[in-house]
C-alpha atoms as an extended CHARMM CRD file, in Angstrom:
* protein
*
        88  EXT
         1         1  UNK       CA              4.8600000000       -9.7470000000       18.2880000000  PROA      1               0.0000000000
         2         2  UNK       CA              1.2740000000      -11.0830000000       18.3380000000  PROA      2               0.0000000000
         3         3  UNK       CA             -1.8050000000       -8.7070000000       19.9030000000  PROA      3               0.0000000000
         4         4  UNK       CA             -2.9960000000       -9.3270000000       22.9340000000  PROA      4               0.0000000000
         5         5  UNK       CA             -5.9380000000       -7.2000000000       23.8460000000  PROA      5               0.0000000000
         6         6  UNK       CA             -6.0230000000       -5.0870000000       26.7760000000  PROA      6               0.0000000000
         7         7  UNK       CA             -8.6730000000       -6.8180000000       29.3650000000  PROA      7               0.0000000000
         8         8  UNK       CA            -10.5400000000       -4.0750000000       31.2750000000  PROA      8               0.0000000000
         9         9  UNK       CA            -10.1680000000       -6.0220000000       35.0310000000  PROA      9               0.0000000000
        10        10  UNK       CA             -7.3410000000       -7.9990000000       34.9740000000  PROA      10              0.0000000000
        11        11  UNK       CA             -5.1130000000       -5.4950000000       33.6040000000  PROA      11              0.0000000000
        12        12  UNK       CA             -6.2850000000       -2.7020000000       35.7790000000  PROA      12              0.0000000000
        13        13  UNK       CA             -3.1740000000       -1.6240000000       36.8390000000  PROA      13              0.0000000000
        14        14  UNK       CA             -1.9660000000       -1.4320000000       33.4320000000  PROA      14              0.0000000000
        15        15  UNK       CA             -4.6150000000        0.7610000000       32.5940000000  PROA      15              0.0000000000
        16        16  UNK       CA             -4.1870000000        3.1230000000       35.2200000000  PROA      16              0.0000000000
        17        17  UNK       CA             -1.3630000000        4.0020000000       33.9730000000  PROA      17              0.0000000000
        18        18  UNK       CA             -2.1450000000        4.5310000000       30.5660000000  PROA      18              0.0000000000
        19        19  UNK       CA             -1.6690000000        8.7080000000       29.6610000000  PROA      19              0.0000000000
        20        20  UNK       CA             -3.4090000000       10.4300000000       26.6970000000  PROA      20              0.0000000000
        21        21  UNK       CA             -1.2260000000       11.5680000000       24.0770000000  PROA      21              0.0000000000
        22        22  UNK       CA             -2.8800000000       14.3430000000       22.6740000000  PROA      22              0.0000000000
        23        23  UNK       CA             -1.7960000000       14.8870000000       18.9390000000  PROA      23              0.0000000000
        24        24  UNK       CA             -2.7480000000       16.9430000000       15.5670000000  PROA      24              0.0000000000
        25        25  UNK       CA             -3.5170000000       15.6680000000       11.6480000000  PROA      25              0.0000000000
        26        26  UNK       CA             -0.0650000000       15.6380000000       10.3720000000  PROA      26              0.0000000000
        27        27  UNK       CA              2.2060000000       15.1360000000       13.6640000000  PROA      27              0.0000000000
        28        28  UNK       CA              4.6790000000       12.3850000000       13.7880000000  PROA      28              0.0000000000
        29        29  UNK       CA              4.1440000000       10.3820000000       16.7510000000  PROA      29              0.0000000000
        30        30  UNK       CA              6.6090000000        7.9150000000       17.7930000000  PROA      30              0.0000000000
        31        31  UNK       CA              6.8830000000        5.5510000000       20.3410000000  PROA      31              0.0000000000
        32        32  UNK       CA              9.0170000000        1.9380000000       21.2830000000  PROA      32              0.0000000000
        33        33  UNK       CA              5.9320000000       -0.8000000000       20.0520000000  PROA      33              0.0000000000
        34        34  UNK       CA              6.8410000000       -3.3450000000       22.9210000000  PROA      34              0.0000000000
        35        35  UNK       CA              5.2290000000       -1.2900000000       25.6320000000  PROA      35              0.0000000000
        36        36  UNK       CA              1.5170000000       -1.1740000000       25.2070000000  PROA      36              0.0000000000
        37        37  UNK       CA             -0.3620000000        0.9660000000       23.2680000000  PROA      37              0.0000000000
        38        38  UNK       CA             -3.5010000000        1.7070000000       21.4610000000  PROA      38              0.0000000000
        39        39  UNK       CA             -5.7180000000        4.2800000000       19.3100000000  PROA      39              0.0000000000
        40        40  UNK       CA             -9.5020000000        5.4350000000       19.7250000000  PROA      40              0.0000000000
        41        41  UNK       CA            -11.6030000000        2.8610000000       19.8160000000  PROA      41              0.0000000000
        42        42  UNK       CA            -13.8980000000        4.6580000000       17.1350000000  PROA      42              0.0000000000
        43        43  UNK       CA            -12.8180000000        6.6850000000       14.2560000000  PROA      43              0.0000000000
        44        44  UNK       CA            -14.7850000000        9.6780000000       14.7440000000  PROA      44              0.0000000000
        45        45  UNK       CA            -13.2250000000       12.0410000000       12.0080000000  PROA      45              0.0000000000
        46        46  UNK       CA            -14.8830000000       12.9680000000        8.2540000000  PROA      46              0.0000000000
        47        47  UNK       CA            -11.3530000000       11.6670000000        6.2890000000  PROA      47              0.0000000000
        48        48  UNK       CA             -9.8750000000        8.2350000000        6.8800000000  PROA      48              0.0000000000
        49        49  UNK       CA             -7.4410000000        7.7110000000        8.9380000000  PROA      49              0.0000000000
        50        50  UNK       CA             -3.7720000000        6.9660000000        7.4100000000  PROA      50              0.0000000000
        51        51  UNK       CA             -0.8830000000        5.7360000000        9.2170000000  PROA      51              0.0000000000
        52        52  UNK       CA              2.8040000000        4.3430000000        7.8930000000  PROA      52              0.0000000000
        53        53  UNK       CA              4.6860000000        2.2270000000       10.6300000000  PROA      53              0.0000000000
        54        54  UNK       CA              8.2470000000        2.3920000000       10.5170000000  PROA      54              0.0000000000
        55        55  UNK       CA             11.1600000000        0.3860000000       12.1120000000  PROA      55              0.0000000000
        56        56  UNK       CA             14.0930000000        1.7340000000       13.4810000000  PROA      56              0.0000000000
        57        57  UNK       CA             17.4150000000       -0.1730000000       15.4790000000  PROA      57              0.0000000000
        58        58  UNK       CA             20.0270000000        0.7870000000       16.8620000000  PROA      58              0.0000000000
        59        59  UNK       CA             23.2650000000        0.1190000000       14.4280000000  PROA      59              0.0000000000
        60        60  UNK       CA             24.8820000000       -2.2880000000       16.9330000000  PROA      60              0.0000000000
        61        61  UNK       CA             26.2480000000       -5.2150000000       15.0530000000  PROA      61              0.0000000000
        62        62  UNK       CA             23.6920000000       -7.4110000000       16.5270000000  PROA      62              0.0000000000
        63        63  UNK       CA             21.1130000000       -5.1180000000       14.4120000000  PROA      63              0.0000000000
        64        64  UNK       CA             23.2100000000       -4.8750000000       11.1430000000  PROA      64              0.0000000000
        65        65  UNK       CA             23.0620000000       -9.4850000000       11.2340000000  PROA      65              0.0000000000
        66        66  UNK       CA             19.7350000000       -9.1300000000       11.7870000000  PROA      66              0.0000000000
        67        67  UNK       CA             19.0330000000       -6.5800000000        8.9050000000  PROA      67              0.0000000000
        68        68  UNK       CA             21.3040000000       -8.2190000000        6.3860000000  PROA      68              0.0000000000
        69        69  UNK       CA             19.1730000000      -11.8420000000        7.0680000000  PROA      69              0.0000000000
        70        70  UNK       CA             16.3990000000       -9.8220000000        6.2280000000  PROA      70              0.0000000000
        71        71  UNK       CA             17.4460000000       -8.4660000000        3.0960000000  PROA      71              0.0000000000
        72        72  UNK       CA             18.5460000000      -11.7610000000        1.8680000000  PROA      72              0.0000000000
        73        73  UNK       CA             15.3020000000      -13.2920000000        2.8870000000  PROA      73              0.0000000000
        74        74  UNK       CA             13.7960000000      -10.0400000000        1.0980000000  PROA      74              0.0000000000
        75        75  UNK       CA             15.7510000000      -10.6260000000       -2.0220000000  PROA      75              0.0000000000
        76        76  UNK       CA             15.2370000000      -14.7750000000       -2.6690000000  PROA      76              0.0000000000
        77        77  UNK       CA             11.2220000000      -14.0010000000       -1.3800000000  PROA      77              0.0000000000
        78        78  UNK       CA             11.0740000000      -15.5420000000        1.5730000000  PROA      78              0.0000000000
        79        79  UNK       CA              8.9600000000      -13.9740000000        4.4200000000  PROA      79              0.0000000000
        80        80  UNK       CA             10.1840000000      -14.3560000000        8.0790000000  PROA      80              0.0000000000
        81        81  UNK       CA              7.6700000000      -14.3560000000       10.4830000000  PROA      81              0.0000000000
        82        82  UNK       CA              7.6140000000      -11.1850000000       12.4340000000  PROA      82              0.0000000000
        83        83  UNK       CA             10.6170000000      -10.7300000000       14.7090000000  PROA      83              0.0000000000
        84        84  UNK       CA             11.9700000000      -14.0230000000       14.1060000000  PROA      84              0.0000000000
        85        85  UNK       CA             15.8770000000      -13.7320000000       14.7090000000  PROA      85              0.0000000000
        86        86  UNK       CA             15.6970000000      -10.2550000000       16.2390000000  PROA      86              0.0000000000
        87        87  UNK       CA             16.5100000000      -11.6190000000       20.1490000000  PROA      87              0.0000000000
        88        88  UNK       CA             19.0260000000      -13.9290000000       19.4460000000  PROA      88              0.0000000000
């Protein structure tokens, strides 16, 4: 879960496979976040930029412990650190 910046040479072949995604102001784009991505590196546009991330799982009982933990940590205000209990 932490980033790890994309290094120009030693993760050529990485790179080389990167695609553009071309996309429009107001289309969803969605995508599974452990692979590697990445937006522009500059903002060029007139308006900020907005985004809202979502998460999604599968509703596999492995999912639903996972999501109930996080609810009760929700609930009593704790914070978990991200992903912590999701690959057990």
């Amino acid at each position: 879960g932490e980033f790890t910046p994309i290094r120009p040479v030693e993760d050529g072949s990485v790179l080389a496979r990167f695609e553009h995604v071309p996309y429009r102001a107001g289309d969803l784009v969605v995508w599974d976040w452990r692979i590697p991505h990445a937006s522009a590196r500059r903002h060029q546009g007139a308006a900020a930029r907005e985004v809202v991330y979502l998460g999604y799982l599968p509703d596999v009982e492995r999912n639903r412990r996972f999501v109930a933990g996080q609810l009760q940590d929700l609930q009593a205000g704790r914070v978990r650190p991200e992903g912590a209990g999701q690959w057990k």
